[in-house]
Coordinates of C-alpha atoms and ligand atoms in Angstrom, one line a residue:
Chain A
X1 CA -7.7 2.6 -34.5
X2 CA -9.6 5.8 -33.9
X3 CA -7.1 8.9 -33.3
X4 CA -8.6 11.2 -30.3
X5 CA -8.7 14.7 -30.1
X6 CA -8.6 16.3 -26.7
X7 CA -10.6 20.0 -26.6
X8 CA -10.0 21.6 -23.5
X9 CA -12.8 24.9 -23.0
X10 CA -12.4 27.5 -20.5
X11 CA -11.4 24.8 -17.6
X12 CA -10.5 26.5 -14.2
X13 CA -9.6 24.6 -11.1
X14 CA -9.6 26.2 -7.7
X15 CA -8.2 23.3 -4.7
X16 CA -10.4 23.3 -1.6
X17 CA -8.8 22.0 1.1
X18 CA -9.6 21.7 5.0
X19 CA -6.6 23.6 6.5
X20 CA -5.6 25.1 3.6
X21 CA -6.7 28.6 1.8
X22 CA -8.7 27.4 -1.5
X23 CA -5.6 27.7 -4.4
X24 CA -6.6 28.3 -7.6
X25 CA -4.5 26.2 -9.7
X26 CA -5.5 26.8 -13.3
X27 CA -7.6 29.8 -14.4
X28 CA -9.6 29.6 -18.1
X29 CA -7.7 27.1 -19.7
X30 CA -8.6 26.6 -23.4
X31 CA -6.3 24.3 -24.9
X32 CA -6.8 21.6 -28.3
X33 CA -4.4 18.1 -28.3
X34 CA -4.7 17.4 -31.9
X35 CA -5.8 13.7 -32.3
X36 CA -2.6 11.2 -33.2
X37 CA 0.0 14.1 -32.3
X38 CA 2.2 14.6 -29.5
X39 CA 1.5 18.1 -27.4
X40 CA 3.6 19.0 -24.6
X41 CA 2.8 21.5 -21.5
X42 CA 5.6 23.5 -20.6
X43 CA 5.3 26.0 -17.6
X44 CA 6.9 26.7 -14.7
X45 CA 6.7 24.2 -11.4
X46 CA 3.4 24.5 -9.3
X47 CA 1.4 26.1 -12.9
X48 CA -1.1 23.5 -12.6
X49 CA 0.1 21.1 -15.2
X50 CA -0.4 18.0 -13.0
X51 CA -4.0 19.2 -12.4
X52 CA -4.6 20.2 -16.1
X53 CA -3.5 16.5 -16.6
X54 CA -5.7 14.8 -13.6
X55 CA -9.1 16.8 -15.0
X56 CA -7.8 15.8 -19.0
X57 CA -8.0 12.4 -17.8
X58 CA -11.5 13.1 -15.9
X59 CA -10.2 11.8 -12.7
X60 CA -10.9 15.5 -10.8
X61 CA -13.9 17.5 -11.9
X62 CA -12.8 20.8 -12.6
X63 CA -14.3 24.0 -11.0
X64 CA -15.0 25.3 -14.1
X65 CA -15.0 24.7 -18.1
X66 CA -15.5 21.4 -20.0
X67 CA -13.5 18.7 -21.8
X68 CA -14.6 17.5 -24.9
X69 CA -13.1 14.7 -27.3
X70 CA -13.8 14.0 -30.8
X71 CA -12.5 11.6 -33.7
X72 CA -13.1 11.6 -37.2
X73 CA -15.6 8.6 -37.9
X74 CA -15.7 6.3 -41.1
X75 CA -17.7 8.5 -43.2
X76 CA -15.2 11.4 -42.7
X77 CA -17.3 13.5 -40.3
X78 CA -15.4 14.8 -37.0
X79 CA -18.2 13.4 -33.8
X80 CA -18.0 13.7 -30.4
X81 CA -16.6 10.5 -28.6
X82 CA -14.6 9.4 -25.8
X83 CA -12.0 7.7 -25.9
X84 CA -12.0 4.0 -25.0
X85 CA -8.6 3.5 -23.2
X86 CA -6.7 6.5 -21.5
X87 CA -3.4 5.9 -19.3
X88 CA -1.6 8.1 -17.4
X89 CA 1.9 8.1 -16.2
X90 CA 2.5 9.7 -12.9
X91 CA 5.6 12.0 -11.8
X92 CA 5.6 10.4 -8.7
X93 CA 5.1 7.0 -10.4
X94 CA 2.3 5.7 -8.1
X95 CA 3.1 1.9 -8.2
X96 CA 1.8 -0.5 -6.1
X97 CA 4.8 -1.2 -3.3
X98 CA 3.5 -4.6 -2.4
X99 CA 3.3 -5.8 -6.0
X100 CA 6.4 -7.0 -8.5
X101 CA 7.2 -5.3 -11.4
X102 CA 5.5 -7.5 -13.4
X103 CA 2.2 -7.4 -11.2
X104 CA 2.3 -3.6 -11.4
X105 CA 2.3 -3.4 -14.8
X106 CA -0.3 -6.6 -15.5
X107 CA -2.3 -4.3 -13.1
X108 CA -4.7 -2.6 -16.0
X109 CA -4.8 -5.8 -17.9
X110 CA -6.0 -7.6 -14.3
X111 CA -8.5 -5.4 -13.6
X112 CA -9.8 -6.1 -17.0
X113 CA -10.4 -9.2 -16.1
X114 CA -7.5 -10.4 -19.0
X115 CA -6.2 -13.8 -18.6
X116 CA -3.4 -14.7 -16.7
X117 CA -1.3 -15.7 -19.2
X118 CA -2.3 -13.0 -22.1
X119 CA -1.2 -10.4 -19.6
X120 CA 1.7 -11.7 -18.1
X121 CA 2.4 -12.3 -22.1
X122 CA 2.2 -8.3 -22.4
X123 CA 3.6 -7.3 -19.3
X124 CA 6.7 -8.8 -19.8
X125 CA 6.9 -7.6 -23.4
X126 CA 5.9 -3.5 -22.3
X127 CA 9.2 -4.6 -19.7
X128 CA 11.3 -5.4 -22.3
X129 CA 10.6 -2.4 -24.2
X130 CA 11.3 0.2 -21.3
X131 CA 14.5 -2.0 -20.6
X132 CA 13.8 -3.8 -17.5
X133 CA 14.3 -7.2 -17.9
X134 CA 15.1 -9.5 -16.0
X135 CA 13.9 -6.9 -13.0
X136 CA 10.3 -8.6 -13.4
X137 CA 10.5 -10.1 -9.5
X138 CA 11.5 -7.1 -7.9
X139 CA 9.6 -4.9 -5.8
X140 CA 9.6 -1.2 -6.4
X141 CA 11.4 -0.2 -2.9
X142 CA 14.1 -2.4 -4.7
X143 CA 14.5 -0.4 -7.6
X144 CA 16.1 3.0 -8.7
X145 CA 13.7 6.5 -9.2
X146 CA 14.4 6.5 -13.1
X147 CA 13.7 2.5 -13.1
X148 CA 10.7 3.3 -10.9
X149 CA 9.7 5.7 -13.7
X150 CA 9.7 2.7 -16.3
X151 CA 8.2 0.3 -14.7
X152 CA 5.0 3.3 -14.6
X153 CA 5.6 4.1 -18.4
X154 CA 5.5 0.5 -19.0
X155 CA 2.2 -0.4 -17.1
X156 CA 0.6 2.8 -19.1
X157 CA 1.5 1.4 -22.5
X158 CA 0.6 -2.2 -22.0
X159 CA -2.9 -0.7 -21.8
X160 CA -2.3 0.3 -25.4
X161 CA -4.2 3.4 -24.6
X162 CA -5.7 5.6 -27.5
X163 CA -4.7 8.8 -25.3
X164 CA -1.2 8.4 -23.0
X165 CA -0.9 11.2 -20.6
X166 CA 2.8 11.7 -19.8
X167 CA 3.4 13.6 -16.1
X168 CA 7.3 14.5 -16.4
X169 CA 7.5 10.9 -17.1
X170 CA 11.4 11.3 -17.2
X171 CA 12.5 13.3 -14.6
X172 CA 13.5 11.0 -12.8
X173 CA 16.0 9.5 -15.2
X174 CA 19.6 9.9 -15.7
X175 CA 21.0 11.9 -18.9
X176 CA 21.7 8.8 -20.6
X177 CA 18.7 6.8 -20.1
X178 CA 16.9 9.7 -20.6
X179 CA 18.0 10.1 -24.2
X180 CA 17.6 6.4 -25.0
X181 CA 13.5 6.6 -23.2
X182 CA 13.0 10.0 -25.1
X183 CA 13.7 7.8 -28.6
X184 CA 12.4 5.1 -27.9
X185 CA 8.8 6.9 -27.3
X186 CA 9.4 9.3 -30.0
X187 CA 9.8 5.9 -32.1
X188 CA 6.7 4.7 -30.1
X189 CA 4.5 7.6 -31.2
X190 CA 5.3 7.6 -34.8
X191 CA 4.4 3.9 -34.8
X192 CA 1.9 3.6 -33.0
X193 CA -0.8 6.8 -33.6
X194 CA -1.9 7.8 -30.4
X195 CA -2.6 11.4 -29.0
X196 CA -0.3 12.0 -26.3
X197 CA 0.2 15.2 -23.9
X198 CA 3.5 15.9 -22.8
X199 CA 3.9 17.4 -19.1
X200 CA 7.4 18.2 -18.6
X201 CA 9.6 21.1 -17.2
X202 CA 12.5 20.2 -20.0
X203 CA 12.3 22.6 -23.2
X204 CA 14.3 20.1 -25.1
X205 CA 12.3 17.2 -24.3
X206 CA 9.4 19.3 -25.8
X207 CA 10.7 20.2 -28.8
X208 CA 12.0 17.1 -29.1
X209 CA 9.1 14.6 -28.5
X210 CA 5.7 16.9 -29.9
X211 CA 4.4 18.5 -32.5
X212 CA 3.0 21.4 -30.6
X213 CA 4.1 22.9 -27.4
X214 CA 1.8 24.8 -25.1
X215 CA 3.4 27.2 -22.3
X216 CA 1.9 27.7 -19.5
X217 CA 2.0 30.8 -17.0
X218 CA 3.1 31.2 -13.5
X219 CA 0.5 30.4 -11.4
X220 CA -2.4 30.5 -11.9
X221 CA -1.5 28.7 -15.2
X222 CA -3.0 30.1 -18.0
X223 CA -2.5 29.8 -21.5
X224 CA 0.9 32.0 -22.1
X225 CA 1.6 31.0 -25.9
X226 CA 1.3 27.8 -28.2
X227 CA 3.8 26.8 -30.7
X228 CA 4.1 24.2 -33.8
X229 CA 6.9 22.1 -34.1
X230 CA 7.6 21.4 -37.6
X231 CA 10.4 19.6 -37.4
X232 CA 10.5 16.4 -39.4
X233 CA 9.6 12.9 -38.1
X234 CA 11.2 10.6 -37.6
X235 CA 13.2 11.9 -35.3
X236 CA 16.4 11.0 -33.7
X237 CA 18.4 12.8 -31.1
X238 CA 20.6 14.0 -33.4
X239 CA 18.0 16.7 -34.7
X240 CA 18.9 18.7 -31.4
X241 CA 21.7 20.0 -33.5
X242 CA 19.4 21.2 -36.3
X243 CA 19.4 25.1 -36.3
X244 CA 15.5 25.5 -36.0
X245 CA 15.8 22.8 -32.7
X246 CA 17.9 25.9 -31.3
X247 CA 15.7 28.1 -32.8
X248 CA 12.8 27.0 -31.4
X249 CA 14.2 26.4 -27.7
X250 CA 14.8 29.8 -27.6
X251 CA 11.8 31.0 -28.8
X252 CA 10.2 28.8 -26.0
X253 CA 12.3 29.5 -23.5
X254 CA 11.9 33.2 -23.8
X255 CA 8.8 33.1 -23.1
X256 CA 9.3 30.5 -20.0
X257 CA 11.7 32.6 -18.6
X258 CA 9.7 35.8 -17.6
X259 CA 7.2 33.3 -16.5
X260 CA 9.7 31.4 -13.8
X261 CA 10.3 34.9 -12.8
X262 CA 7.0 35.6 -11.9
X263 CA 6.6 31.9 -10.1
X264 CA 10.1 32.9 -8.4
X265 CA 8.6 36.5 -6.9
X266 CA 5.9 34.5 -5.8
Chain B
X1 CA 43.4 -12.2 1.5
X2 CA 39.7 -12.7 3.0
X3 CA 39.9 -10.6 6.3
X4 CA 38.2 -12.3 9.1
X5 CA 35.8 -10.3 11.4
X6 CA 37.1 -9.5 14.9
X7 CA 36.4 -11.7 17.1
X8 CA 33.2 -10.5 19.4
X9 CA 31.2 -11.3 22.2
X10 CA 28.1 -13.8 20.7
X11 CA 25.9 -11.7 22.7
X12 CA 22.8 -14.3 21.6
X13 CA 23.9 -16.5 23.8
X14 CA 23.9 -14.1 27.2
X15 CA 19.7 -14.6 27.8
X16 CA 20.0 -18.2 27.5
X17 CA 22.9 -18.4 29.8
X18 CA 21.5 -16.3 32.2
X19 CA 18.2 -18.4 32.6
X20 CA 20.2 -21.2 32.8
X21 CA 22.0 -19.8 36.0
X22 CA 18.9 -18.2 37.3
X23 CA 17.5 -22.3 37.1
X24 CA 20.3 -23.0 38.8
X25 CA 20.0 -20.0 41.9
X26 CA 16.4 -21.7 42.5
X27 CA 17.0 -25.4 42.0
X28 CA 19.5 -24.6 44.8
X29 CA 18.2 -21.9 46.5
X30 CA 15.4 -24.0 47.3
X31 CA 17.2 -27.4 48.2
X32 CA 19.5 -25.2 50.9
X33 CA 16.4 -23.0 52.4
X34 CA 14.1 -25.7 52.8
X35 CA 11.0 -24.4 51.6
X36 CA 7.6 -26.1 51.2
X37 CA 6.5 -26.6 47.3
X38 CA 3.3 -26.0 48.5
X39 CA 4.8 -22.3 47.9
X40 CA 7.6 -22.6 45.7
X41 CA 8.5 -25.7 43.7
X42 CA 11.6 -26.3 42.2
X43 CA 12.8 -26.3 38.5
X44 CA 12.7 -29.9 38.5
X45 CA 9.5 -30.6 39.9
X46 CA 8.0 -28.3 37.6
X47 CA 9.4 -30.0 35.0
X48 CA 8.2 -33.3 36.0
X49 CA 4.9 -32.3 36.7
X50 CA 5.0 -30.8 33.1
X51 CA 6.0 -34.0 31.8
X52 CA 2.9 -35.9 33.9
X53 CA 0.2 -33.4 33.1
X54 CA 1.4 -34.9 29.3
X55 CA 1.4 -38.4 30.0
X56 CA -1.3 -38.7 32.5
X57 CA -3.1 -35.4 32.7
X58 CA -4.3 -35.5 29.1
X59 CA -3.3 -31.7 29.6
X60 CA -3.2 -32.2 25.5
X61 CA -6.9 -32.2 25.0
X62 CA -7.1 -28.9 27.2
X63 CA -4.3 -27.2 25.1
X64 CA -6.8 -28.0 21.8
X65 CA -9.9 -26.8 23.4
X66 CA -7.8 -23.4 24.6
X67 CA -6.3 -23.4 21.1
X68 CA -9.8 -23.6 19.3
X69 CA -11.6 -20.9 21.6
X70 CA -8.4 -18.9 20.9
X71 CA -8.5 -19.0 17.5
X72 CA -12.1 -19.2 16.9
X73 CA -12.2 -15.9 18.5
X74 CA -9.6 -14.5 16.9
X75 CA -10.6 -15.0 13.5
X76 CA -14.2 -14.5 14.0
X77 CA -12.9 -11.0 15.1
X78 CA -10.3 -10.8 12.3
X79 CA -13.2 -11.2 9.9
X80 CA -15.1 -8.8 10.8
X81 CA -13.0 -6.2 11.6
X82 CA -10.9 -6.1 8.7
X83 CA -14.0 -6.1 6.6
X84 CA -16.1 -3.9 8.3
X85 CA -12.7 -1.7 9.3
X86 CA -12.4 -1.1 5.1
X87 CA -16.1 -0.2 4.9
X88 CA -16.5 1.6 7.4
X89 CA -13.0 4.0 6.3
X90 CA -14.3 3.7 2.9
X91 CA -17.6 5.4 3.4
X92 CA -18.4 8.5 5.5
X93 CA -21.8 7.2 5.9
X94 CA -21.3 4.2 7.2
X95 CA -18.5 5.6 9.4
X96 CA -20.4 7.7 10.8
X97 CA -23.0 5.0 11.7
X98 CA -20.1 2.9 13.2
X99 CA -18.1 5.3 15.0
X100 CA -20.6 5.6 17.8
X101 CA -20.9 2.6 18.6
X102 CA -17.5 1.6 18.7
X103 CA -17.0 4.8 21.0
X104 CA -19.2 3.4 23.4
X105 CA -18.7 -0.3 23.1
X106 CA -14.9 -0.1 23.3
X107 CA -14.2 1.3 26.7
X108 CA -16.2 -1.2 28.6
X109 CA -13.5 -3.8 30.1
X110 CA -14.8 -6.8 28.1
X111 CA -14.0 -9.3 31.0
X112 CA -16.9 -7.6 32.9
X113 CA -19.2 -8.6 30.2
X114 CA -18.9 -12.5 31.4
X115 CA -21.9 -12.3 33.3
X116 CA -24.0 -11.2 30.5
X117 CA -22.8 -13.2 27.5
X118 CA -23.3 -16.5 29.8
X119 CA -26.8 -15.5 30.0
X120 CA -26.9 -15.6 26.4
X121 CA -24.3 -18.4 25.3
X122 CA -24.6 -20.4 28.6
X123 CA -21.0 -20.7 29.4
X124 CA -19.6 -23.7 27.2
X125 CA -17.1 -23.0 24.2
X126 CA -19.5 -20.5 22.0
X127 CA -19.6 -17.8 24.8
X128 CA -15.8 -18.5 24.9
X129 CA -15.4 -17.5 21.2
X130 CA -17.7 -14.7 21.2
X131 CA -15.6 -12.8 24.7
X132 CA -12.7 -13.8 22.7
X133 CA -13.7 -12.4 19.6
X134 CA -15.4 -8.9 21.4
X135 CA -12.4 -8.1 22.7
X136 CA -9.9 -8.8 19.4
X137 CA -12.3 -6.9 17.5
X138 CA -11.6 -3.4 18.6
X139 CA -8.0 -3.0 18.1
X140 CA -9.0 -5.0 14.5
X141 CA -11.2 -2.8 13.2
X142 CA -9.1 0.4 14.9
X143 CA -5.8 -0.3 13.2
X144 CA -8.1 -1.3 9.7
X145 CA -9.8 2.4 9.8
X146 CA -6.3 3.4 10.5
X147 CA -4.6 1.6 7.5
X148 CA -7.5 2.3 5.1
X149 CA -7.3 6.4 5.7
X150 CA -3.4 6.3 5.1
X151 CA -3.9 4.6 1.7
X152 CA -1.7 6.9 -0.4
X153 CA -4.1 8.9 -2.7
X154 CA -2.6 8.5 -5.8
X155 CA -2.5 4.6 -5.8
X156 CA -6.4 5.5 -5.7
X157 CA -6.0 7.8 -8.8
X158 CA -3.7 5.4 -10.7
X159 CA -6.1 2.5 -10.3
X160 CA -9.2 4.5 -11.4
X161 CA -6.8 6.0 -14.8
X162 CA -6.0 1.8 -15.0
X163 CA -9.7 1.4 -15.6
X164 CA -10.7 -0.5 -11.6
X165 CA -14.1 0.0 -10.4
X166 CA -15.1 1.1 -6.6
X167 CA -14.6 -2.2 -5.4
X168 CA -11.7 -3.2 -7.3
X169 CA -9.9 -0.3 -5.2
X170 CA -11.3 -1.2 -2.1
X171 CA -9.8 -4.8 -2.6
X172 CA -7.0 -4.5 -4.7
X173 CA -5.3 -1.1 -3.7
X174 CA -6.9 0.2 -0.2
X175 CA -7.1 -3.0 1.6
X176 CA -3.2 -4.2 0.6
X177 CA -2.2 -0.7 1.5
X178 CA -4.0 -1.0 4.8
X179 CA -2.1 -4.6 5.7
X180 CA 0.9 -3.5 8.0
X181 CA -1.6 -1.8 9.7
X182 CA -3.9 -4.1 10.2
X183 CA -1.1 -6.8 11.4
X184 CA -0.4 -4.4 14.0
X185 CA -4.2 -4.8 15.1
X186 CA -3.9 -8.5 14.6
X187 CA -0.9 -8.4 17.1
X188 CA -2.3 -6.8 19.7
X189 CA -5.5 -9.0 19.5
X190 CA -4.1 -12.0 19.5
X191 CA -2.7 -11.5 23.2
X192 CA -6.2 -9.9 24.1
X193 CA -7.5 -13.6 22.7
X194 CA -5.2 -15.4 24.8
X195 CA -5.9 -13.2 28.2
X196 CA -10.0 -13.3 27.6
X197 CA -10.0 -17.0 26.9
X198 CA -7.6 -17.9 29.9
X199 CA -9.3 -15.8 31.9
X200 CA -13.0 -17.3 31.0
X201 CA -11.4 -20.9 31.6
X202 CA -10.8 -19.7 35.0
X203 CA -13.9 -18.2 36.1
X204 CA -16.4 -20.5 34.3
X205 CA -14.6 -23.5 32.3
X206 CA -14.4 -27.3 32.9
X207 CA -12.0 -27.9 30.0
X208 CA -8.8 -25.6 28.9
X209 CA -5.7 -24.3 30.1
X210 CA -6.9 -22.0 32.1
X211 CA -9.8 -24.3 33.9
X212 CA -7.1 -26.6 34.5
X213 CA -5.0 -23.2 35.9
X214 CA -7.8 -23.2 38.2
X215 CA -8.4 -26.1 39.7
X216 CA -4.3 -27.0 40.3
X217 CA -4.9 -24.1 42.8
X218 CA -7.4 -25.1 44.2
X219 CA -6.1 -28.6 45.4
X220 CA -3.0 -26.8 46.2
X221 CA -0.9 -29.0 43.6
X222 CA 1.9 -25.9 43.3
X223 CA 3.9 -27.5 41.0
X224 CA 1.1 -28.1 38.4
X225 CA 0.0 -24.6 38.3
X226 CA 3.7 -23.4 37.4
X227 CA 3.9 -26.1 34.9
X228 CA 0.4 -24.8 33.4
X229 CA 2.0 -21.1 33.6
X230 CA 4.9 -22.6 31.6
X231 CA 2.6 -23.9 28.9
X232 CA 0.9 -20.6 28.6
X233 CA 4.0 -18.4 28.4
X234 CA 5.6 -20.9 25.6
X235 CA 2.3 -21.0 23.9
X236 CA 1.9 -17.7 23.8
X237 CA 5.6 -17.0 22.7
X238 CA 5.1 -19.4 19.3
X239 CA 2.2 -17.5 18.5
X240 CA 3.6 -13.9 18.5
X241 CA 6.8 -15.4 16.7
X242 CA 4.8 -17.4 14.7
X243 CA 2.5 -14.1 13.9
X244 CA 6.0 -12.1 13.4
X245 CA 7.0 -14.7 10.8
X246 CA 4.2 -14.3 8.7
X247 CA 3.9 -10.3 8.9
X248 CA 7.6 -10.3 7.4
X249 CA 6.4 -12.8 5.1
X250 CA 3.6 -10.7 4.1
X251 CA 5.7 -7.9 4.2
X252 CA 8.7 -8.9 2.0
X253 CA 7.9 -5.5 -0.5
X254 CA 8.8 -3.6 2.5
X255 CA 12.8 -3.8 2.8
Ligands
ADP301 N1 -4.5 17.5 -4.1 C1 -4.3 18.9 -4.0 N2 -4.9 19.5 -3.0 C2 -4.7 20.8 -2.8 N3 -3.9 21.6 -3.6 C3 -3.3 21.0 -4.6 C4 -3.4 19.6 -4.8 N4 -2.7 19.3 -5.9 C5 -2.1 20.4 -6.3 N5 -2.4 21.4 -5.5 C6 -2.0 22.8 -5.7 O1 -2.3 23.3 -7.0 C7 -1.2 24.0 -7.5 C8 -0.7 23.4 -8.8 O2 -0.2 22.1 -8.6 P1 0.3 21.1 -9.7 O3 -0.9 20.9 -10.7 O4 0.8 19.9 -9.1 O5 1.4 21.9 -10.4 P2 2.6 21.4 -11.4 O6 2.3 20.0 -11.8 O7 2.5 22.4 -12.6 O8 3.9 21.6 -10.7 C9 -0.1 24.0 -6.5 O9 -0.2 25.2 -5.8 C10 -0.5 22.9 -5.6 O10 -0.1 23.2 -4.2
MG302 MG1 3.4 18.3 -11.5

């Protein structure tokens, strides 16, 4: 499997809407999501990090700038390419309401035209891993926000996506399941080698899940620092306690702080 | 211990009871005052001219050709509208092509259009269908635009990330999205079906309920023309429950 690399250059994005004053959202973002690593985006709420995510993923066209991906081919040489599969797991979890669990998360495999049986096959086996069966015949209005959020992280894995974009794909969650969901994708990524960007507003869950955190300014969101996360793989929630976790947080969270200010003083 | 509810008034049972003693007032009423049925028939002479018009009147075959105008109307209209309804509030362009035309067209009472569609369909079951079907169409392809512009925009964005195609969206995200809407159209045209067909079978028709309808009152047989009024409100009833049971049907992902 080729490992992606995501090159964000100088991207802006200004909103235009009828009755609204144009916002701009993201101003000259440049930005690299090493290929097979996780990166999270940190910033404070309404920095733009759903919109960074929407033009990553090439659904909006951004204002201004480019994105580029590249993967290192068979002779060793790094060459332009995108990706062939990219899924995207929404904060507001964007499932169908008239469709089952199981129909919402055989929806990518349906619309590739897979056969009945090989998707249902791997839909219910993506349910199983984000906990939910037996909840295959529900429909969404029938189940819980943080199941809500599974059944969307579910229907982005069974795509098996060389790039997952994560949109605070547990906020909805309760501590507990939380935890258990933010092991099993650190598990998930170690296995699997995938490039994955992180949205979230949680420090820990950043420092936790990636291996390189980028904050993000008040908006308009900008690039306010980038960090490495070295800490070792594979990792359990027990390496919270570790002194460079707290060490880390901190160092993040400074920097977050005067940023939610600013957000805060409008 | 399993407490019992409280014992309450069944209210379900208050409409029927009250029809029943409403029956009962005119049943009466009528025997006492000695009217003539030529104005008002009893209950019961309704009833037994009901129960003629079934045996003797072949008031069946009527019922199917009503039925078939009905429906033939109605779907012809449901086809269209829901498909040209999605088009037309998927695309600007074509919107804009559409939209005048409907803002002319749908004013005009369509009963008035009679004269003019016999011209062209002479005036057996085809120009039946097509009134029918001109006048379920508006409120179709209204309520489709309707459902089709409040399709929440990121189920869009999340099918596109899942990989579907323009027309995969149209089908598999916009047009589901757009259904309760469009059930509501369906609703409302189904009793414009019923009231232009009825209507048609009165002015022009030799068969249906409503040709029937006509000629009762025209030979003064009272009792007939209740008994066909009966037939139309039950028929009509079935159909809008029959309609409600399939919208919840549809509509289970809704509770
Ligand atoms: N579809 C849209 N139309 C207009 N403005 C938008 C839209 N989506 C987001 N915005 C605006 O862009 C800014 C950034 O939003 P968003 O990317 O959702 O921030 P975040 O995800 O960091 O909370 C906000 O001011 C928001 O109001
Ligand atoms: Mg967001």
């Amino acid at each position: 499997m080729q490992l992606y690399e995501v090159l964000a250059d100088q991207i802006s994005h200004q909103w235009t809407s009828k009755n609204r004053p144009p916002t701009l959202a993201i101003d000259n973002v440049s930005c690299a999501f090493p290929a097979g690593k996780v990166t999270a985006i940190v910033g404070p709420s309404g920095c733009g990090k759903s919109t960074l995510l929407l033009i990553l993923r090439g659904l909006i066209e951004s204002t201004q700038g480019a994105i580029r991906f590249r993967y290192t081919n068979g002779s060793g040489a790094i060459v332009d390419g995108a990706p062939a599969r990219m899924a995207t797991v929404w904060q507001s979890f964007n499932l169908l309401p008239w469709r089952t669990v199981l129909d919402n998360v055989a929806f990518g495999l349906e619309l590739a035209s897979v056969s009945k049986e090989e998707r249902y096959a791997k839909a219910h086996e993506a349910i199983k891993a984000v906990e939910l069966g037996g909840f295959e015949g529900h429909f969404p209005s029938q189940l819980s926000g943080g199941m809500r959020q599974r059944v969307g992280l579910a229907r982005g894995l069974v795509m098996s996506p060389d790039i997952l974009l994560l949109d605070e794909p547990f906020g909805a969650l309760d501590a507990q399941t939380r935890v258990y969901m933010q092991e099993q994708l650190a598990g998930l990524v170690e296995t699997a080698g995938k490039t994955v960007i992180l949205v979230t507003h949680s420090i820990e869950e950043a420092v936790f899940l990636s291996d390189h955190v980028i904050v993000m300014t008040a908006r308009p969101g900008r690039v306010a620092a980038t960090r490495d996360i070295p800490l070792p793989r594979p990792r359990a929630i027990e390496v919270q306690n570790d002194p460079r976790f707290s060490a880390l947080f901190t160092e993040i969270y400074d920097v977050l702080r005067d940023e939610v200010v600013k957000s805060m003083m409008g | 211990m399993i407490r019992r509810t409280p014992k309450r008034d069944y209210v379900p049972f208050y409409g029927p009871i009250a029809m029943i003693v409403f029956l009962v007032v005119w049943e009466v009423g009528l025997r006492i005052a000695e009217i003539p049925e030529l104005y008002l028939p009893r209950p019961t002479v309704i009833a037994q001219n009901l129960y003629l018009l079934f045996t003797e009147g072949g008031i069946l075959q009527d019922l199917g050709v009503t039925l078939y105008r009905i429906f033939g109307g109605f779907f012809l209209a449901a086809f269209v509208g829901i498909v040209l309804g999605i088009l037309m509030g998927t695309s600007r362009k074509l919107y804009a092509i559409c939209d005048i035309f409907i803002a002319v067209l749908y004013p005009i009472p369509k009963i008035s259009l009679v004269p003019l569609l016999i011209i062209w369909f002479g005036s057996g079951d085809l120009f039946q269908i097509v009134l029918a079907a001109l006048g379920c169409f508006f409120p179709v392809v209204i309520n489709t635009i309707l459902g089709v512009r409040q399709c929440d925009q990121g189920l869009i964005l999340a099918a596109r990330d899942l990989g579907a195609s323009e027309r995969q969206i149209k089908w598999k995200v916009v047009f589901p999205a757009a259904v309760p809407s469009i059930f509501s159209g369906l609703k409302l045209a189904l009793g414009i079906a019923i009231i232009m067909v009825v209507a048609a079978e009165m002015l022009t028709a030799k068969y249906g309920l409503g040709a029937r309808l006509q000629l009762s009152g025209q030979i003064l047989e009272t009792g007939q023309v209740f008994a066909i009024l009966l037939l139309l409100a039950v028929l009509g009833g079935l159909l809008t429950k029959g309609q409600e049971r399939i919208d919840r049907m549809i509509g289970r992902w809704r509770t």
